[in-house]
mmCIF file of N, CA and C in Angstrom:
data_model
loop_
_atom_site.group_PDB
_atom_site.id
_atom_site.type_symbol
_atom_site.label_atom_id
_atom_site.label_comp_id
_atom_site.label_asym_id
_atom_site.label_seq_id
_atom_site.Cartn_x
_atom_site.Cartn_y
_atom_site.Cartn_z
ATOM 1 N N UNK V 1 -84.511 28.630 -79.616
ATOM 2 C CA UNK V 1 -84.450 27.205 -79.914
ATOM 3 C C UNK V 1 -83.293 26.595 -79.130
ATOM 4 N N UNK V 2 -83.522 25.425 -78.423
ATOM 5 C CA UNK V 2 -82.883 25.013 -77.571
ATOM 6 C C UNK V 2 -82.300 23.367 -78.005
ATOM 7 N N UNK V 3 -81.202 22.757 -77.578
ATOM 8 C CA UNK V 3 -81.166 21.518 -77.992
ATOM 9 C C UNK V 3 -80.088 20.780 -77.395
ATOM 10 N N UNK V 4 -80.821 19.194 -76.847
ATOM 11 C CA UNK V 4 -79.787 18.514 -75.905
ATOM 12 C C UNK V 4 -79.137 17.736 -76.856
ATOM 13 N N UNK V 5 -77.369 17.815 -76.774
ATOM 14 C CA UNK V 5 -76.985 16.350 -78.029
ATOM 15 C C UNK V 5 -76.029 15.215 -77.127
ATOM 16 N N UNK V 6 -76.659 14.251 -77.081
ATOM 17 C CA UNK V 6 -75.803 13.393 -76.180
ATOM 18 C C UNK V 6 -74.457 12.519 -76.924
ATOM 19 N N UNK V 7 -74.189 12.062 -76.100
ATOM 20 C CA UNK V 7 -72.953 11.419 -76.705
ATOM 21 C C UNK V 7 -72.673 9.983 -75.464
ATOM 22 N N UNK V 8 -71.742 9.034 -75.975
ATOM 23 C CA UNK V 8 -71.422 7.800 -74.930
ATOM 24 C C UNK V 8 -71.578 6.769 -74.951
ATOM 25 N N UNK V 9 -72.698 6.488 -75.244
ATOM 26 C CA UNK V 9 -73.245 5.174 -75.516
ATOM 27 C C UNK V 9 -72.355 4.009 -76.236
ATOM 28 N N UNK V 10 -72.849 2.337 -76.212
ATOM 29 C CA UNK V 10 -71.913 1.610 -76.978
ATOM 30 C C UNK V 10 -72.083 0.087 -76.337
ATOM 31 N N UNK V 11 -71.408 -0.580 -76.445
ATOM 32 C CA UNK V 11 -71.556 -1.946 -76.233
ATOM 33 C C UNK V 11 -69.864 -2.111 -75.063
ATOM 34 N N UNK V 12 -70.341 -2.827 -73.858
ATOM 35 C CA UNK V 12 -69.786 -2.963 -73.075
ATOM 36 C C UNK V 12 -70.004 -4.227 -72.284
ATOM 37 N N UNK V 13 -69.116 -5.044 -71.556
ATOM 38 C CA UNK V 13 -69.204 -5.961 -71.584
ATOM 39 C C UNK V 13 -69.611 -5.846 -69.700
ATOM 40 N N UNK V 14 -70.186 -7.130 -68.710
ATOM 41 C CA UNK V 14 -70.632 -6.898 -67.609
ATOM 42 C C UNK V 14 -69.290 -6.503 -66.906
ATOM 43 N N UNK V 15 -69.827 -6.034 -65.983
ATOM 44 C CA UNK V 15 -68.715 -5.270 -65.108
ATOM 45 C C UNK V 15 -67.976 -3.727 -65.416
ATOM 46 N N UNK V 16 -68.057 -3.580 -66.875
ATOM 47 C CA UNK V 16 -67.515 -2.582 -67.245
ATOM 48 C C UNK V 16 -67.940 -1.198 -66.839
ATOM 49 N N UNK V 17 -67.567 -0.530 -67.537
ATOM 50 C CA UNK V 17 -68.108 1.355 -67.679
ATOM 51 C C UNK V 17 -68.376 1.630 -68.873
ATOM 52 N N UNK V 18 -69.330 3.012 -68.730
ATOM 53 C CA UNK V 18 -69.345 3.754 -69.312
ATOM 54 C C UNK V 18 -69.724 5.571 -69.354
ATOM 55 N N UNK V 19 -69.303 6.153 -70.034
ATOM 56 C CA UNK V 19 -69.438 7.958 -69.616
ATOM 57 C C UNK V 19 -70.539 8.537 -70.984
ATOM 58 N N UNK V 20 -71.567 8.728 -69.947
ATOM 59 C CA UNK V 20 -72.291 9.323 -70.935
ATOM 60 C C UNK V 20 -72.915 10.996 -70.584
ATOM 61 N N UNK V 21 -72.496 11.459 -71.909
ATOM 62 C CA UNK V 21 -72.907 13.034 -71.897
ATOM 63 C C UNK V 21 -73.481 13.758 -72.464
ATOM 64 N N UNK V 22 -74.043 15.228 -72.196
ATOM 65 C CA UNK V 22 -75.267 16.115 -72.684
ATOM 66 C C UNK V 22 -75.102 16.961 -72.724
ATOM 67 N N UNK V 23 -74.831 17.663 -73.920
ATOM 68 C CA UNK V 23 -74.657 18.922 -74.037
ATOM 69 C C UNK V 23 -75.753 19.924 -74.176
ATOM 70 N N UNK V 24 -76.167 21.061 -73.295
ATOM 71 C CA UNK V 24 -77.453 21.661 -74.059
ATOM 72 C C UNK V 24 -77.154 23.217 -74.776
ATOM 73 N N UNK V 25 -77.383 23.248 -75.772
ATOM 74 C CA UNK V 25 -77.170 24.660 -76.302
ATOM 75 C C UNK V 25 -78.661 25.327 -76.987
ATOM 76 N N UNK V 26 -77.626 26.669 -77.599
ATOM 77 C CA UNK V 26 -79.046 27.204 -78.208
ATOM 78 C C UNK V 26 -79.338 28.572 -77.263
ATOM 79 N N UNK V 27 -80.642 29.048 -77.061
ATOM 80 C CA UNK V 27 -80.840 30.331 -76.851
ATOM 81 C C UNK V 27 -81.211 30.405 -75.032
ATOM 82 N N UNK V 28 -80.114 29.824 -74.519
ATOM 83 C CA UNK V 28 -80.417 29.628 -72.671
ATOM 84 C C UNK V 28 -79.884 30.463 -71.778
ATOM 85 N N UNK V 29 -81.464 30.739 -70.864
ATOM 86 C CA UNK V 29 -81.023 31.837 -70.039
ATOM 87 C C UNK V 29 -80.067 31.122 -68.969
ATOM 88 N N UNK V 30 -81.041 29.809 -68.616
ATOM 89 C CA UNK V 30 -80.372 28.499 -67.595
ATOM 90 C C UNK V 30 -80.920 27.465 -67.612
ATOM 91 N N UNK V 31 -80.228 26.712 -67.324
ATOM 92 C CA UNK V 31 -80.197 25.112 -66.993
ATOM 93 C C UNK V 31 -80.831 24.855 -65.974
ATOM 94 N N UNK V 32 -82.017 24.121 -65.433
ATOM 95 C CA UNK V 32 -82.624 24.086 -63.816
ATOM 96 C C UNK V 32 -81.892 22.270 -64.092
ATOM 97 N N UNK V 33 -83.166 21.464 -63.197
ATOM 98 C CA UNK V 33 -82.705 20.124 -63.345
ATOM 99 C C UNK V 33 -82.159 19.766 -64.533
ATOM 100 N N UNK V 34 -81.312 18.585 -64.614
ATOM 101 C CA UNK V 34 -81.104 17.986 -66.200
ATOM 102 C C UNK V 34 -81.005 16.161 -65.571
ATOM 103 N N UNK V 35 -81.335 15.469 -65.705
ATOM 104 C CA UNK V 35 -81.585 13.965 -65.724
ATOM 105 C C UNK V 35 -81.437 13.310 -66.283
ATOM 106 N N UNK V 36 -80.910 11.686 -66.610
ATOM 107 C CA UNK V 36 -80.915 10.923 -67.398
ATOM 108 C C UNK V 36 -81.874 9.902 -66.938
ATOM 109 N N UNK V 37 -83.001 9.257 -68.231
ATOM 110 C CA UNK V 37 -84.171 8.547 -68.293
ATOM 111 C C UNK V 37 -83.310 7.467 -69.006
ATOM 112 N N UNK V 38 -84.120 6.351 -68.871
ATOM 113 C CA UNK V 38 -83.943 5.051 -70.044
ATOM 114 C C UNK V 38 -84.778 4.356 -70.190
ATOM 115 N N UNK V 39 -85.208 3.644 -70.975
ATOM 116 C CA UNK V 39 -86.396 2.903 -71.501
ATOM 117 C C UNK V 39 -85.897 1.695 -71.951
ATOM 118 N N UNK V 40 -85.792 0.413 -71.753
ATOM 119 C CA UNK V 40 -85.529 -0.998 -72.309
ATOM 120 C C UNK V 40 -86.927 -1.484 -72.861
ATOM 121 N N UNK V 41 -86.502 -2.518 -74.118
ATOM 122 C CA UNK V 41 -87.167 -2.591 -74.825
ATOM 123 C C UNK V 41 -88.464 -3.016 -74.081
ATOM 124 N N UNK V 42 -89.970 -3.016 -74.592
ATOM 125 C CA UNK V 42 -91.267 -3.063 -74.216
ATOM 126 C C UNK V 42 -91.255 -2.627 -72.695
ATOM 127 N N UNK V 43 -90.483 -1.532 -72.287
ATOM 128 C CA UNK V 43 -90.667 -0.608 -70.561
ATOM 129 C C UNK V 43 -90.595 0.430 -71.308
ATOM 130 N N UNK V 44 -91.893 0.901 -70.170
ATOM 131 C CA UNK V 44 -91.685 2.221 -69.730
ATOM 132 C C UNK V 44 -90.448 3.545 -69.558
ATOM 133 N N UNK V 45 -90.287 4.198 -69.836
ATOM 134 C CA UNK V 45 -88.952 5.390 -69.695
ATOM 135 C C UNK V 45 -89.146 5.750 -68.330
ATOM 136 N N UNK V 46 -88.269 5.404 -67.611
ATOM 137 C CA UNK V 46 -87.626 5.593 -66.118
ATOM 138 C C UNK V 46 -86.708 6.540 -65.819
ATOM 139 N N UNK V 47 -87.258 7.290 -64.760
ATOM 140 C CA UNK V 47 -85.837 8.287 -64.684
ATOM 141 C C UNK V 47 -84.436 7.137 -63.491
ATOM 142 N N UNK V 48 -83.279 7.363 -64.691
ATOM 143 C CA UNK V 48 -82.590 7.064 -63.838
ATOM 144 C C UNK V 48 -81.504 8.208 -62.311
ATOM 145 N N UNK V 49 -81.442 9.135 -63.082
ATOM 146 C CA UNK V 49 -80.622 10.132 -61.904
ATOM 147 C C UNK V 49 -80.813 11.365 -62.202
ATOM 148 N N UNK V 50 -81.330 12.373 -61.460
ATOM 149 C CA UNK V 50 -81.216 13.841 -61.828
ATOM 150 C C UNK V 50 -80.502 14.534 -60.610
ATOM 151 N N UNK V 51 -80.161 15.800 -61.464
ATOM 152 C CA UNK V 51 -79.082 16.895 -60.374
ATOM 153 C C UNK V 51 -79.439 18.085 -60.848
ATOM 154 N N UNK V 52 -79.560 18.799 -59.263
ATOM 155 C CA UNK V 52 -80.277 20.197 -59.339
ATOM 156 C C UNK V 52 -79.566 21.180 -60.092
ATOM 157 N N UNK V 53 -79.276 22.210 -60.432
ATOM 158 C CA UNK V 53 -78.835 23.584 -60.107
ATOM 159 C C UNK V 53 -77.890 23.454 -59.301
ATOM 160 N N UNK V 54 -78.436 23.389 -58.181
ATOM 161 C CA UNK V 54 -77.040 23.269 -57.112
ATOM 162 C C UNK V 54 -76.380 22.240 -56.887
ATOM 163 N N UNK V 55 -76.539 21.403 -57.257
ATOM 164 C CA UNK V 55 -75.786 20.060 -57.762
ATOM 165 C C UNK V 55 -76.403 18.926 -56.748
ATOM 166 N N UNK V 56 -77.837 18.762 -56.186
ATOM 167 C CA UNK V 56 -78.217 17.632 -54.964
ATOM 168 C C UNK V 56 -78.580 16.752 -56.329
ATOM 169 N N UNK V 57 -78.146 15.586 -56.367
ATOM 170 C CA UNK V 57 -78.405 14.543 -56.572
ATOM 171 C C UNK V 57 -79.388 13.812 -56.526
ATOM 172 N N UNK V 58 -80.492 12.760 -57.090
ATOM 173 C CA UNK V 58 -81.118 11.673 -56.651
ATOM 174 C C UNK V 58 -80.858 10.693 -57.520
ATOM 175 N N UNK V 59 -81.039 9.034 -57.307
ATOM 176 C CA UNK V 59 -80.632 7.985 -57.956
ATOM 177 C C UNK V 59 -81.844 7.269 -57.865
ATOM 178 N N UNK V 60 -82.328 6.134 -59.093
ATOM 179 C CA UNK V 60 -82.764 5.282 -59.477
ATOM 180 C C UNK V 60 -82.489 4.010 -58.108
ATOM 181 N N UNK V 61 -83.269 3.316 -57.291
ATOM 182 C CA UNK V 61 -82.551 2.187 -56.189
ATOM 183 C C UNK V 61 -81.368 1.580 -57.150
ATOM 184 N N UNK V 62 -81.953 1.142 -58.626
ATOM 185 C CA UNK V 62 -81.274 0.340 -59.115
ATOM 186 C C UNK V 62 -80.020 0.572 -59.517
ATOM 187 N N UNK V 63 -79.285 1.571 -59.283
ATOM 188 C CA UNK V 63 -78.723 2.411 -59.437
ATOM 189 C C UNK V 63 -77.438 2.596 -58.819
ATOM 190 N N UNK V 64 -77.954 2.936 -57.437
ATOM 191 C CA UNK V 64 -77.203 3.617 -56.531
ATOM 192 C C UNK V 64 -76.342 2.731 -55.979
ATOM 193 N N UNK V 65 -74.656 3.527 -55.906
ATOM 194 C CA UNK V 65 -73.621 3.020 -55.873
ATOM 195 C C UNK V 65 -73.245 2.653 -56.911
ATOM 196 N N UNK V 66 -73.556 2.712 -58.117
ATOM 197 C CA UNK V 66 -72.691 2.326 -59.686
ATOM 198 C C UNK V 66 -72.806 3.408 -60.104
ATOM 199 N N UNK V 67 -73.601 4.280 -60.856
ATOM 200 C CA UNK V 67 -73.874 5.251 -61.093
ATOM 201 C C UNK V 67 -73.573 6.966 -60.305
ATOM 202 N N UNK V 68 -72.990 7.424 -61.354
ATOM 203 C CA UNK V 68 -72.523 9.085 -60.862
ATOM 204 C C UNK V 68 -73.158 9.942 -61.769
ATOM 205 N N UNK V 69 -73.934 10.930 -61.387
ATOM 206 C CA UNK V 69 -74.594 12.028 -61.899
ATOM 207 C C UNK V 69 -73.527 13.353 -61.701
ATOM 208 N N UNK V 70 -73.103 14.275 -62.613
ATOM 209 C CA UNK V 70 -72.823 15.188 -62.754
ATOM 210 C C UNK V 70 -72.974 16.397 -63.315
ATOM 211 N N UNK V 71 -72.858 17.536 -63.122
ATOM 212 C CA UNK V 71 -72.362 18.459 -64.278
ATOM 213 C C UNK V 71 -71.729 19.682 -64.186
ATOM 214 N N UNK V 72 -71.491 20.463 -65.418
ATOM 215 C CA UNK V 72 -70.454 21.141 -65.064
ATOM 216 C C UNK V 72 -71.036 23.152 -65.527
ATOM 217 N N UNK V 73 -70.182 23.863 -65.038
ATOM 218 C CA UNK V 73 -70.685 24.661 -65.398
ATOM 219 C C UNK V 73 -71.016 25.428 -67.478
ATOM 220 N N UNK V 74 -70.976 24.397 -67.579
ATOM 221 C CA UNK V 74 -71.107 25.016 -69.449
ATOM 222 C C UNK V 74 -72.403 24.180 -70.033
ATOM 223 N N UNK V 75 -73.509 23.630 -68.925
ATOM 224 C CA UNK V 75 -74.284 23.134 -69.236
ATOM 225 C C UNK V 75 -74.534 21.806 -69.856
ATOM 226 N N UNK V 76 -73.393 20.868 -68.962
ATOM 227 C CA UNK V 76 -73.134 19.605 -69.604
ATOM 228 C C UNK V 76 -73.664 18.795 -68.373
ATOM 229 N N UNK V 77 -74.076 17.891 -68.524
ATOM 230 C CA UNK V 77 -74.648 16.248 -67.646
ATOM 231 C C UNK V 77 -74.092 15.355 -68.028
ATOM 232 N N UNK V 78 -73.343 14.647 -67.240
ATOM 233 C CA UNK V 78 -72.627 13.557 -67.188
ATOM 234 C C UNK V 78 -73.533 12.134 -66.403
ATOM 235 N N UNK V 79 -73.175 11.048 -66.880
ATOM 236 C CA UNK V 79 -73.418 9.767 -66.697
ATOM 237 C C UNK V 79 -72.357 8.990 -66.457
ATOM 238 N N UNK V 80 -71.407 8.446 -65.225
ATOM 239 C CA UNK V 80 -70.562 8.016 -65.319
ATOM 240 C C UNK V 80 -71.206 6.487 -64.589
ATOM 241 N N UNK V 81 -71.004 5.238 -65.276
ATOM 242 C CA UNK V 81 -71.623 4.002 -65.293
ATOM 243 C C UNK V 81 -70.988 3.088 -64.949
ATOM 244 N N UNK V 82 -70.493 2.527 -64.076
ATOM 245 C CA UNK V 82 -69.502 1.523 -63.235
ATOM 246 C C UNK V 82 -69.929 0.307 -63.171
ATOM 247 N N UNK V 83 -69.785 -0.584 -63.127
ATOM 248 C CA UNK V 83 -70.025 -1.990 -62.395
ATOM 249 C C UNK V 83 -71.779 -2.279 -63.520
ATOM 250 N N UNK V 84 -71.347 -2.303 -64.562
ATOM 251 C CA UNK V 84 -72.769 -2.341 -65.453
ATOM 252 C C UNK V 84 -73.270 -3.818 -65.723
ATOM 253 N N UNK V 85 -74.518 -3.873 -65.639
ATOM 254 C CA UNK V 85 -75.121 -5.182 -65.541
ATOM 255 C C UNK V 85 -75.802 -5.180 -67.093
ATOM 256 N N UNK V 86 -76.134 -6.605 -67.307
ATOM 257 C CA UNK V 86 -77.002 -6.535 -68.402
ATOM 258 C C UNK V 86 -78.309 -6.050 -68.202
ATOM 259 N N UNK V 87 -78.698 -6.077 -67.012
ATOM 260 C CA UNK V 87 -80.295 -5.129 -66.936
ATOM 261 C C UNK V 87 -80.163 -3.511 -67.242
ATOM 262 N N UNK V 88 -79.111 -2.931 -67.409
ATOM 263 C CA UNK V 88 -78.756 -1.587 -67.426
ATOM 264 C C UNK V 88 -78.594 -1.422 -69.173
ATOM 265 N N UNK V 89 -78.766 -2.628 -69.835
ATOM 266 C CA UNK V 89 -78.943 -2.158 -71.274
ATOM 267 C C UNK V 89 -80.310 -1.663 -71.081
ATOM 268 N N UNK V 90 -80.706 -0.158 -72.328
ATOM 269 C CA UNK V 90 -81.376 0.121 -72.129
ATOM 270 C C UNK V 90 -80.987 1.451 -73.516
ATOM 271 N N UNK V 91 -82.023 2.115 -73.722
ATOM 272 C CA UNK V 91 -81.395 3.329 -74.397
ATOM 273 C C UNK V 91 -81.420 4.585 -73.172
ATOM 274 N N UNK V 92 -80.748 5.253 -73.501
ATOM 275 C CA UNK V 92 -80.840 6.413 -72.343
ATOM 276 C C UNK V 92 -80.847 7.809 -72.854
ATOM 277 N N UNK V 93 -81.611 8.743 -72.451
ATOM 278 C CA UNK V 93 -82.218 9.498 -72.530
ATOM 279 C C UNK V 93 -81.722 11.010 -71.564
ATOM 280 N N UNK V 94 -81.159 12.043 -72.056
ATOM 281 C CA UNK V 94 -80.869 13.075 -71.333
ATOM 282 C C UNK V 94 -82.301 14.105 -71.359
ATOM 283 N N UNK V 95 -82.466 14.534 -70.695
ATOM 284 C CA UNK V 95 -83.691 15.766 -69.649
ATOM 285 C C UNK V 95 -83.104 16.468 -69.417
ATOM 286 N N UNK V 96 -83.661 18.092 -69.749
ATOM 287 C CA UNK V 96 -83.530 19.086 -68.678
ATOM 288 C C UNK V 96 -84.537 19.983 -69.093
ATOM 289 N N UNK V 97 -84.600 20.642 -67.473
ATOM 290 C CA UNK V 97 -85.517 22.094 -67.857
ATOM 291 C C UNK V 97 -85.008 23.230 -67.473
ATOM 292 N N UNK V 98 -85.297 23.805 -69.179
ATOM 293 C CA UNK V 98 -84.173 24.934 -69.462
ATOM 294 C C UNK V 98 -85.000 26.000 -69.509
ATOM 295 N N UNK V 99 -84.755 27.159 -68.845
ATOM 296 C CA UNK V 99 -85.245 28.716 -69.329
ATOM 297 C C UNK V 99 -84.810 29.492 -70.565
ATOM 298 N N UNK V 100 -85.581 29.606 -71.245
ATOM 299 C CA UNK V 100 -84.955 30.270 -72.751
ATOM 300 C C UNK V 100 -84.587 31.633 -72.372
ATOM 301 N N UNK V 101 -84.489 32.238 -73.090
ATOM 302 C CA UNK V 101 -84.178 34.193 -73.364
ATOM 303 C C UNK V 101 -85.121 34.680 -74.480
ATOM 304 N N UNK V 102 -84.992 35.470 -74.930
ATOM 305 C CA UNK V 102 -86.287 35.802 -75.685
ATOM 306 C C UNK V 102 -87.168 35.133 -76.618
ATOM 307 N N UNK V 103 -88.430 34.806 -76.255
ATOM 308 C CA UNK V 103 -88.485 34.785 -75.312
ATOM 309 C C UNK V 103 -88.497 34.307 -74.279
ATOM 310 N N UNK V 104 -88.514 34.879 -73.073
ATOM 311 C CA UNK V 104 -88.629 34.084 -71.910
ATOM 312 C C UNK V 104 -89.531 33.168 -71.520
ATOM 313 N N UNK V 105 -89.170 32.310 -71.206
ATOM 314 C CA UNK V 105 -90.270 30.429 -70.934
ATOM 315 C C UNK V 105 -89.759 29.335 -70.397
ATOM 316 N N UNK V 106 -90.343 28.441 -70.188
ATOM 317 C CA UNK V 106 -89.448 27.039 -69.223
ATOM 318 C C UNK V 106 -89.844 26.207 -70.514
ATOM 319 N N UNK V 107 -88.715 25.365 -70.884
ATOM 320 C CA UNK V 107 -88.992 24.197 -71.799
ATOM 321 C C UNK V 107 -88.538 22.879 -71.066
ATOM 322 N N UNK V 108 -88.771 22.095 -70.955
ATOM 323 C CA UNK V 108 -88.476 20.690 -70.712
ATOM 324 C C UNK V 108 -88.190 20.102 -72.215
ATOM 325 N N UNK V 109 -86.846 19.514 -72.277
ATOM 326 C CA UNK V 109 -86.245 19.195 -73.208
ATOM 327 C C UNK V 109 -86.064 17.768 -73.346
ATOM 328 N N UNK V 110 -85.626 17.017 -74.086
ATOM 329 C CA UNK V 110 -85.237 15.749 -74.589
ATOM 330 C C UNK V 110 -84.045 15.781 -75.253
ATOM 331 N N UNK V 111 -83.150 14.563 -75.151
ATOM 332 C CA UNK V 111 -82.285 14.487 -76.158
ATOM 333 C C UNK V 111 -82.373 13.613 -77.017
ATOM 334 N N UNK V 112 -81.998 12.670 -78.071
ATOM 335 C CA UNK V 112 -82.139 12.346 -79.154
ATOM 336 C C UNK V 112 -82.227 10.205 -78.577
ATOM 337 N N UNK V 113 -81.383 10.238 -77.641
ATOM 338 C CA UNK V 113 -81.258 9.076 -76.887
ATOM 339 C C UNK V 113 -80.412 8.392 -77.282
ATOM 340 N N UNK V 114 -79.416 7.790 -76.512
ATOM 341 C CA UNK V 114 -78.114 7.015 -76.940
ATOM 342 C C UNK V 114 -78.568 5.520 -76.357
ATOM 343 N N UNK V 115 -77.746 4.458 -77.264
ATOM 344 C CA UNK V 115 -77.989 2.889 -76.440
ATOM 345 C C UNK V 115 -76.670 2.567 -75.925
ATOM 346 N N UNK V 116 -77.177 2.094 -75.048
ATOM 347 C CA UNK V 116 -76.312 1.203 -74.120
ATOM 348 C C UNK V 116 -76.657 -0.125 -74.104
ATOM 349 N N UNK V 117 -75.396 -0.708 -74.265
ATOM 350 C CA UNK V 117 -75.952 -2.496 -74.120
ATOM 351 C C UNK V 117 -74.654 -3.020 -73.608
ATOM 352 N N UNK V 118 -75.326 -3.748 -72.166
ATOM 353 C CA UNK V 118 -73.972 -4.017 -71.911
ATOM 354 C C UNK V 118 -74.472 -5.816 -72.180
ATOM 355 N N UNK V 119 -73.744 -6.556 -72.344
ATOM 356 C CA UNK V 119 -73.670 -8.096 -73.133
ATOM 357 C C UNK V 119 -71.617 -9.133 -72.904
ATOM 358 N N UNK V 120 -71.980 -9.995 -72.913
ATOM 359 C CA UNK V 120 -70.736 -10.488 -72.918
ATOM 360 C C UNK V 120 -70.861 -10.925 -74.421
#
């Protein structure tokens, strides 16, 4: 049994930041991709940024240049959120696909989803 718990989220005003993070635990052989998605109200869930294994990067257009994808070796994903607009409220959503241990299998995971709202 495997499980992503995020953390970060909150109310922020335009221009600001924010750091959002994912912890995955539980019975893991490894971590492959892990991504953060978001969904604003009546949309679709969008991936906003994922990072390999080996750490290559991709970004959302809407994205790129505010946004930093990370992580570290203890199976954490970072969201670091710069220069935030009100279109970037949204709830957000941590991903990954994890290999269990016994037994052995690929799960694609979810986390519980944190909000972000950025607002003056």
């Amino acid at each position: 049994q495997v499980q992503l718990v995020e953390s970060g989220g909150g109310l922020v005003q335009p221009g600001g930041s924010l750091r959002l993070s994912c912890a995955a635990s539980g019975n893991i052989l490894r971590v492959n991709t892990m991504g953060w998605y978001r969904q604003a109200p009546g949309k679709q869930r969008v991936l906003v940024a994922a990072i390999t294994i080996g750490g290559s990067a991709n970004y959302a257009d809407s994205v790129k240049g505010r946004f930093t994808i990370s992580r570290d070796a203890k199976n954490t994903v970072y969201l670091q959120m710069n220069s935030l607009k009100p279109e970037d409220t949204a709830v957000y959503y941590c991903n990954a696909n994890i290999i269990t241990t016994t037994p052995v299998r690929s799960l694609a995971c979810w986390g519980q989803g944190t909000q972000v709202t950025v607002s003056s």
